Every structure is written in structure tokens, then in C-alpha cells.
Amino acid sequence: MAAELRRACLMGHPVAHSRSPIIHNYWCKRLGIAGVYELKDLTPEEFPAFARALGKNGYVGGNVTVPHKEAAFRLASARDAAAEAVGAVNVLWVGDGRLMGGNSDTHGFIANLDERAPGWQVPGCRAVVLGAGGAARSAVYMLRERGAEVDIVNRTAPRAQELAARFHARAHAMEASARLLASADLLVNCTSLGMAGKEALRIDLTPLKRGAVVYDVIYVPLETALLRAARERGHRTVDGLGMLLHQAGYGFRKWFGGSPQVTPELRAMIEADIVAKTTK
Ligand code: NAP
């Protein structure tokens, strides 16, 4: 008898750009799992009712993206430690009839860094994080969990201060960047600056400590101007695609089971999709 088809979805607004269906449907096929991952474009008005009835709507769970991550946090009956810490849920699943929430951006952020820049965590590691939005929350939380000293630089000072207070980090104005870079072992861009269609990130890497790793969570384009400049100066660089790929496994295991792997084949598929859609 054929196994019953398990369905998961991405809930957001908009969602059409998402690469998540490619990732999850690749794993279902590779692992021989009767599962499918779909897109659900839901307005903020539609999302709560849809998520509350996720099981009744025919889904075993799903990912949550902009702008619903905080609403998903409030809707979940129980949450994992990472979601509690960052105050956002990006994975929902139905367990014992209850809506459960987790945060996999945190895992994706650090697994990607560990994989692409092994040894980044030098003794007394100091990290400079640019930005104080959702991605920065995940980054700062995980870096602090690993014991790194974290300096946050953001355009809007109160957001940086709130984030710094939450995770025992330090907040700074943009003007402090040059001084902070001189002693940084890791520089992470968590702003949306440098993303295709957005303004450029303007930062002078001249003062950056020799040997520092430079990580940009953006993955469209795959190599941002920041990463290119860092590579040209001889720094190890980490792009944001691995964060997307590694965060996906958490939800997949909750909904479909199995042991999904971030393979070179999967990465190449997503890279090809990004290149095809950004060079059109
Ligand atoms: P967000 O919550 O909207 O935060 C955006 C951040 O960028 C804020 O710190 C904001 O500063 C800053 N920013 C935006 N425009 C700016 C400008 N003109 N000048 C200076 N700072 C500016 O967004 P997010 O969810 O954190 O996402 C940030 C980036 O990470 C996006 O490009 C997203 O695609 C990427 N991301 C990647 C992954 C992945 O899996 N690789 C996961 C999540 C996010 P203010 O506080 O001053 O507004």
C-alpha cells in the first residue's frame, strides 16, 4: 500500500521567490519519502487562522517567513529553546494535536559558519554583527551561545541596544565600525544592504584584522560586494546560502523524518536557480 502523502508548506507574504520547495522536494525524492512542500501566500489577516488549523488544512507543518515569524511565536503552544531566546518562530509542526514552534535560522546560521570556516572560533573570539533585525537576532544568540564577544552595529540605535541587552552583547553606532573591525575575528553582515535590488553596504574593510572571517547572510547575489572585497583582501568568506540550506533540515526532520543532508548536488541546484533568476 502506498504511504499517505505528507504535506508541508511555506507561509509568508510574499513567498513566490522562495527556494524552499526545491530543497524539501529534493530531499523527499532522495530519501524516498512520500512528501510534498508547497507555498502558501498568506496576508497578516489570513495567517493566524490558517496556522491554528494547520493540521485540519492538511499540513503536518511548515516554515514561516516574513512577516509572520512573531505571530507564529505567539500562536505556538510550545516552543524550542532557540525560538524562546530569539522571540521568533520559523518552523511549525503539529505534535499531539498541538501547534509546536521552533527556530531553525539559529541552527542554520551556526552550522553554515562551522562548515564553511572551520576554526573560526579562536580563543577570545570577537564578532562584529552589522544589523539588529531578525537575522541578527539569530546570529547574536548563537554567537553568544558559543561564547564569542559580540559587538552590534546598527543604523537604528534602540534596536541595537535592545538586542545587545537581550544577549549580553554591546551596541554601537555606525561610526564605531572602523575601531571595532581592528580587533574583530569575525564580521557578519545581517543587514539587507547588498542584497539584489537593495542599497549597497558601504563599509571600508581596510582596518579589518588580518585573518578575520567575513560572513554575509545574504545569498542573492551569492557573492555580495562585501564578500568580494573580503576575498580580494585575503579573508575567508562565508555566503548565506548554507544558512538557508542548513536551517531547512530542522523542519524537514519534524515533518517528514529521515536524515536530510546538505549535499554539493543540492547546493549546486540552488546556486543554478539563483544565477538563472538574477541574470535575467
Ligand atoms: P530585518 O529584520 O528587516 O532587518 C534588516 C536590517 O537591515 C536592520 O538591521 C536594518 O536596520 C538594516 N537596514 C535595512 N536598510 C538599511 C539601510 N538603508 N541602512 C542601514 N541599515 C539598513 O531583516 P532580516 O530578516 O534580519 O533580514 C536581513 C537580511 O538577511 C536579508 O537580506 C535577508 O534576506 C537575509 N536573511 C538570510 C537568511 C538565510 O537563510 N541566509 C535568513 C534570514 C535572513 P534598522 O534597524 O536601522 O532598520
Short mmCIF file of C-alpha atoms and ligand atoms in Angstrom, two decimals:
data_model
loop_
_atom_site.label_atom_id
_atom_site.label_comp_id
_atom_site.label_asym_id
_atom_site.label_seq_id
_atom_site.Cartn_x
_atom_site.Cartn_y
_atom_site.Cartn_z
CA MET A 1 0.00 0.00 0.00
CA ALA A 2 1.37 3.45 -0.91
CA ALA A 3 2.31 5.67 2.07
CA GLU A 4 0.00 8.60 2.71
CA LEU A 5 1.36 11.84 1.22
CA ARG A 6 2.60 14.22 3.93
CA ARG A 7 2.33 17.92 3.09
CA ALA A 8 4.28 20.85 4.46
CA CYS A 9 4.30 24.46 3.30
CA LEU A 10 5.97 27.84 3.50
CA MET A 11 3.70 30.51 4.99
CA GLY A 12 4.67 34.08 4.23
CA HIS A 13 3.81 37.18 2.23
CA PRO A 14 5.20 37.14 -0.42
CA VAL A 15 6.56 33.61 -0.95
CA ALA A 16 6.88 33.22 -4.72
CA HIS A 17 10.67 33.86 -4.63
CA SER A 18 11.36 31.05 -2.18
CA ARG A 19 13.84 28.22 -2.88
CA SER A 20 12.48 26.09 -0.01
CA PRO A 21 10.29 23.90 -2.27
CA ILE A 22 13.38 22.94 -4.31
CA ILE A 23 15.21 21.94 -1.11
CA HIS A 24 12.43 19.93 0.57
CA ASN A 25 11.15 18.27 -2.57
CA TYR A 26 14.76 17.26 -3.42
CA TRP A 27 15.13 15.59 0.00
CA CYS A 28 11.74 13.84 -0.27
CA LYS A 29 12.82 12.39 -3.60
CA ARG A 30 16.33 11.44 -2.45
CA LEU A 31 15.06 9.80 0.75
CA GLY A 32 12.06 8.10 -0.89
CA ILE A 33 9.61 9.95 1.37
CA ALA A 34 6.01 10.46 0.23
CA GLY A 35 6.02 14.17 0.98
CA VAL A 36 5.47 17.47 -0.76
CA TYR A 37 6.37 21.07 0.16
CA GLU A 38 4.16 23.88 -1.14
CA LEU A 39 3.93 27.67 -1.00
CA LYS A 40 1.08 29.41 0.88
CA ASP A 41 0.94 33.16 0.38
CA LEU A 42 -0.99 34.44 3.39
CA THR A 43 -1.64 38.03 4.39
CA PRO A 44 -1.21 39.00 8.06
CA GLU A 45 -5.00 38.84 8.33
CA GLU A 46 -5.14 35.30 6.92
CA PHE A 47 -2.12 33.78 8.66
CA PRO A 48 -3.34 33.21 12.28
CA ALA A 49 -6.48 31.26 11.34
CA PHE A 50 -4.59 29.22 8.75
CA ALA A 51 -1.75 28.35 11.14
CA ARG A 52 -4.10 27.46 14.02
CA ALA A 53 -5.83 24.94 11.73
CA LEU A 54 -2.62 23.71 10.06
CA GLY A 55 -3.47 20.03 10.61
CA LYS A 56 -7.09 20.48 9.50
CA ASN A 57 -5.77 22.29 6.42
CA GLY A 58 -3.93 19.09 5.51
CA TYR A 59 -0.39 20.00 6.60
CA VAL A 60 1.96 18.24 9.02
CA GLY A 61 3.75 21.57 9.45
CA GLY A 62 5.55 24.30 7.64
CA ASN A 63 8.05 27.11 7.61
CA VAL A 64 7.11 30.66 8.48
CA THR A 65 8.74 33.66 6.86
CA VAL A 66 8.37 37.44 6.69
CA PRO A 67 6.14 38.95 8.06
CA HIS A 68 4.69 36.16 10.25
CA LYS A 69 7.57 34.96 12.47
CA GLU A 70 6.49 36.91 15.57
CA ALA A 71 2.82 35.97 15.05
CA ALA A 72 3.87 32.31 14.77
CA PHE A 73 5.75 32.70 18.06
CA ARG A 74 2.54 33.82 19.76
CA LEU A 75 0.41 31.10 18.16
CA ALA A 76 2.61 28.13 19.10
CA SER A 77 1.53 26.20 22.21
CA ALA A 78 5.13 25.24 22.97
CA ARG A 79 8.47 26.40 21.53
CA ASP A 80 12.05 25.18 21.41
CA ALA A 81 14.82 26.94 23.34
CA ALA A 82 16.12 28.87 20.32
CA ALA A 83 12.65 30.24 19.48
CA GLU A 84 12.16 31.29 23.12
CA ALA A 85 15.52 33.05 23.08
CA VAL A 86 15.09 34.99 19.84
CA GLY A 87 11.33 35.59 20.13
CA ALA A 88 10.54 34.29 16.64
CA VAL A 89 9.25 31.01 15.21
CA ASN A 90 10.09 29.96 11.66
CA VAL A 91 9.13 26.27 11.90
CA LEU A 92 5.69 24.98 12.90
CA TRP A 93 4.63 21.37 13.30
CA VAL A 94 1.65 19.57 14.71
CA GLY A 95 2.53 17.33 17.67
CA ASP A 96 -0.06 15.55 19.84
CA GLY A 97 -2.71 17.80 18.32
CA ARG A 98 -0.85 20.93 19.41
CA LEU A 99 0.88 23.57 17.31
CA MET A 100 4.59 23.47 18.12
CA GLY A 101 7.14 26.12 17.17
CA GLY A 102 10.88 26.19 16.64
CA ASN A 103 13.59 28.43 15.27
CA SER A 104 15.95 26.92 12.71
CA ASP A 105 17.59 30.15 11.46
CA THR A 106 19.79 29.94 14.55
CA HIS A 107 20.95 26.43 13.69
CA GLY A 108 21.37 27.34 10.01
CA PHE A 109 23.48 30.36 10.88
CA ILE A 110 26.00 28.50 13.01
CA ALA A 111 26.10 25.21 11.06
CA ASN A 112 26.97 27.16 7.92
CA LEU A 113 29.75 29.06 9.71
CA ASP A 114 31.18 25.84 11.19
CA GLU A 115 31.08 24.13 7.81
CA ARG A 116 32.49 26.92 5.65
CA ALA A 117 35.02 28.44 8.04
CA PRO A 118 36.24 25.67 10.36
CA GLY A 119 38.32 27.01 13.23
CA TRP A 120 36.62 30.44 13.12
CA GLN A 121 36.10 30.28 16.88
CA VAL A 122 39.55 31.35 18.05
CA PRO A 123 40.15 31.81 21.81
CA GLY A 124 38.55 35.07 22.98
CA CYS A 125 36.70 35.34 19.66
CA ARG A 126 35.27 38.79 18.94
CA ALA A 127 32.46 39.17 16.43
CA VAL A 128 31.06 42.33 14.88
CA VAL A 129 27.45 41.94 13.73
CA LEU A 130 26.01 44.54 11.36
CA GLY A 131 22.23 44.85 11.77
CA ALA A 132 19.69 44.26 14.52
CA GLY A 133 16.73 42.68 12.71
CA GLY A 134 15.55 39.07 12.60
CA ALA A 135 18.70 37.59 11.07
CA ALA A 136 20.89 39.48 13.54
CA ARG A 137 18.89 38.06 16.45
CA SER A 138 19.66 34.51 15.35
CA ALA A 139 23.31 35.36 14.75
CA VAL A 140 23.88 37.16 18.04
CA TYR A 141 22.11 34.44 20.03
CA MET A 142 24.21 31.65 18.51
CA LEU A 143 27.48 33.55 18.72
CA ARG A 144 26.86 34.27 22.39
CA GLU A 145 25.89 30.62 22.97
CA ARG A 146 29.32 29.73 21.57
CA GLY A 147 30.98 32.19 23.92
CA ALA A 148 32.00 34.87 21.40
CA GLU A 149 32.13 38.53 22.44
CA VAL A 150 29.64 40.34 20.21
CA ASP A 151 29.53 43.98 19.12
CA ILE A 152 26.37 45.05 17.30
CA VAL A 153 26.37 47.96 14.85
CA ASN A 154 23.02 49.19 13.54
CA ARG A 155 21.52 52.26 11.90
CA THR A 156 18.70 52.47 14.46
CA ALA A 157 20.39 52.66 17.84
CA PRO A 158 17.49 51.50 20.07
CA ARG A 159 17.17 48.22 18.10
CA ALA A 160 20.87 47.51 18.59
CA GLN A 161 20.61 48.37 22.27
CA GLU A 162 17.60 46.09 22.79
CA LEU A 163 19.35 43.20 21.07
CA ALA A 164 22.58 43.77 22.97
CA ALA A 165 20.74 43.84 26.30
CA ARG A 166 18.90 40.61 25.50
CA PHE A 167 22.06 38.64 24.79
CA HIS A 168 24.74 40.42 26.85
CA ALA A 169 26.39 41.93 23.80
CA ARG A 170 27.42 45.57 23.15
CA ALA A 171 25.64 48.09 20.91
CA HIS A 172 27.41 50.74 18.83
CA ALA A 173 26.71 53.47 16.32
CA MET A 174 27.80 53.02 12.69
CA GLU A 175 30.76 55.35 13.28
CA ALA A 176 32.35 52.79 15.61
CA SER A 177 32.79 50.25 12.78
CA ALA A 178 36.41 51.07 11.89
CA ARG A 179 37.59 50.79 15.51
CA LEU A 180 35.68 47.53 16.04
CA LEU A 181 36.98 45.95 12.84
CA ALA A 182 40.57 46.26 14.00
CA SER A 183 40.01 43.67 16.74
CA ALA A 184 37.32 41.55 15.07
CA ASP A 185 37.88 37.84 14.38
CA LEU A 186 34.52 37.61 12.62
CA LEU A 187 32.47 40.18 10.71
CA VAL A 188 28.86 39.27 9.93
CA ASN A 189 26.51 41.28 7.73
CA CYS A 190 22.93 40.77 8.92
CA THR A 191 21.51 43.89 7.28
CA SER A 192 19.64 43.68 4.00
CA LEU A 193 22.22 46.01 2.44
CA GLY A 194 23.99 44.43 -0.52
CA MET A 195 21.07 42.17 -1.39
CA ALA A 196 19.96 42.22 -5.04
CA GLY A 197 17.63 45.18 -5.51
CA LYS A 198 18.69 46.91 -2.26
CA GLU A 199 21.19 49.62 -1.48
CA ALA A 200 24.87 48.70 -1.29
CA LEU A 201 26.55 48.10 2.06
CA ARG A 202 29.20 50.76 2.44
CA ILE A 203 31.98 49.60 4.69
CA ASP A 204 35.72 50.06 4.43
CA LEU A 205 37.49 46.79 5.23
CA THR A 206 40.94 48.39 5.43
CA PRO A 207 41.06 48.28 9.27
CA LEU A 208 39.75 44.69 9.48
CA LYS A 209 42.01 42.39 11.49
CA ARG A 210 44.15 40.06 9.39
CA GLY A 211 42.74 36.53 9.48
CA ALA A 212 39.17 37.65 10.27
CA VAL A 213 36.36 35.61 8.70
CA VAL A 214 33.70 37.60 6.80
CA TYR A 215 30.15 36.17 6.70
CA ASP A 216 27.24 37.67 4.76
CA VAL A 217 23.84 36.08 5.47
CA ILE A 218 22.58 37.38 2.12
CA TYR A 219 22.56 34.75 -0.65
CA VAL A 220 21.21 36.76 -3.60
CA PRO A 221 23.71 37.50 -5.02
CA LEU A 222 25.81 34.55 -3.88
CA GLU A 223 28.89 36.72 -3.64
CA THR A 224 27.96 40.15 -2.35
CA ALA A 225 30.22 43.17 -2.78
CA LEU A 226 31.23 42.71 0.88
CA LEU A 227 32.34 39.12 0.30
CA ARG A 228 34.14 40.01 -2.89
CA ALA A 229 36.06 42.81 -1.18
CA ALA A 230 36.91 40.49 1.72
CA ARG A 231 38.08 37.71 -0.61
CA GLU A 232 40.25 40.14 -2.54
CA ARG A 233 41.88 41.17 0.75
CA GLY A 234 42.63 37.52 1.56
CA HIS A 235 39.92 36.90 4.19
CA ARG A 236 37.99 33.64 4.41
CA THR A 237 34.39 34.28 3.36
CA VAL A 238 31.05 32.58 4.07
CA ASP A 239 27.93 33.26 1.98
CA GLY A 240 24.32 32.99 3.18
CA LEU A 241 23.21 30.06 1.05
CA GLY A 242 24.48 27.46 3.50
CA MET A 243 22.40 29.12 6.25
CA LEU A 244 19.27 28.62 4.17
CA LEU A 245 20.20 25.00 3.39
CA HIS A 246 21.15 24.06 6.94
CA GLN A 247 18.09 25.65 8.54
CA ALA A 248 15.84 23.61 6.24
CA GLY A 249 16.85 20.25 7.71
CA TYR A 250 15.33 21.06 11.11
CA GLY A 251 11.81 21.41 9.74
CA PHE A 252 12.21 18.52 7.33
CA ARG A 253 13.03 16.12 10.19
CA LYS A 254 9.98 17.32 12.15
CA TRP A 255 7.55 16.90 9.25
CA PHE A 256 8.89 14.04 7.21
CA GLY A 257 11.58 12.32 9.36
CA GLY A 258 14.70 10.86 7.77
CA SER A 259 18.15 12.35 7.68
CA PRO A 260 18.34 15.15 5.10
CA GLN A 261 21.87 16.11 4.05
CA VAL A 262 23.17 19.37 2.58
CA THR A 263 24.93 17.80 -0.40
CA PRO A 264 27.05 19.53 -3.06
CA GLU A 265 24.36 18.46 -5.54
CA LEU A 266 21.64 20.31 -3.59
CA ARG A 267 23.80 23.42 -3.20
CA ALA A 268 24.56 23.38 -6.93
CA MET A 269 20.83 23.18 -7.75
CA ILE A 270 20.03 26.26 -5.66
CA GLU A 271 23.07 28.14 -6.94
CA ALA A 272 21.94 27.48 -10.51
CA ASP A 273 18.44 28.72 -9.68
CA ILE A 274 19.81 31.91 -8.10
CA VAL A 275 22.13 32.59 -11.04
CA ALA A 276 19.32 31.94 -13.57
CA LYS A 277 16.92 34.29 -11.79
CA THR A 278 19.37 37.09 -11.06
CA THR A 279 20.96 37.30 -14.50
CA LYS A 280 17.64 37.56 -16.36
P1 NAP B 1 15.03 42.89 9.02
O1 NAP B 1 14.53 42.27 10.28
O2 NAP B 1 14.13 43.75 8.22
O3 NAP B 1 16.37 43.74 9.40
C1 NAP B 1 17.00 44.50 8.41
C2 NAP B 1 18.29 45.08 8.97
O4 NAP B 1 18.95 45.81 7.92
C3 NAP B 1 18.09 46.05 10.12
O5 NAP B 1 19.18 45.99 11.00
C4 NAP B 1 18.08 47.40 9.37
O6 NAP B 1 18.46 48.49 10.19
C5 NAP B 1 19.12 47.17 8.34
N1 NAP B 1 18.93 48.08 7.19
C6 NAP B 1 17.97 47.98 6.23
N2 NAP B 1 18.09 49.02 5.37
C7 NAP B 1 19.14 49.78 5.81
C8 NAP B 1 19.74 50.97 5.34
N3 NAP B 1 19.31 51.60 4.25
N4 NAP B 1 20.81 51.45 6.03
C9 NAP B 1 21.27 50.83 7.14
N5 NAP B 1 20.72 49.69 7.64
C10 NAP B 1 19.66 49.17 6.99
O7 NAP B 1 15.57 41.78 8.00
P2 NAP B 1 16.14 40.32 8.37
O8 NAP B 1 15.03 39.35 8.38
O9 NAP B 1 17.03 40.45 9.55
O10 NAP B 1 17.00 40.03 7.04
C11 NAP B 1 18.22 40.71 6.80
C12 NAP B 1 18.91 40.04 5.61
O11 NAP B 1 19.24 38.70 5.96
C13 NAP B 1 18.03 39.95 4.36
O12 NAP B 1 18.81 40.25 3.25
C14 NAP B 1 17.60 38.50 4.32
O13 NAP B 1 17.40 38.03 3.01
C15 NAP B 1 18.81 37.82 4.96
N6 NAP B 1 18.46 36.53 5.61
C16 NAP B 1 19.11 35.42 5.16
C17 NAP B 1 18.79 34.20 5.73
C18 NAP B 1 19.49 32.95 5.24
O14 NAP B 1 18.97 31.85 5.46
N7 NAP B 1 20.64 33.07 4.61
C19 NAP B 1 17.86 34.11 6.76
C20 NAP B 1 17.24 35.29 7.20
C21 NAP B 1 17.55 36.50 6.60
P3 NAP B 1 17.38 49.32 11.05
O15 NAP B 1 17.18 48.54 12.31
O16 NAP B 1 18.04 50.62 11.24
O17 NAP B 1 16.13 49.40 10.22
#
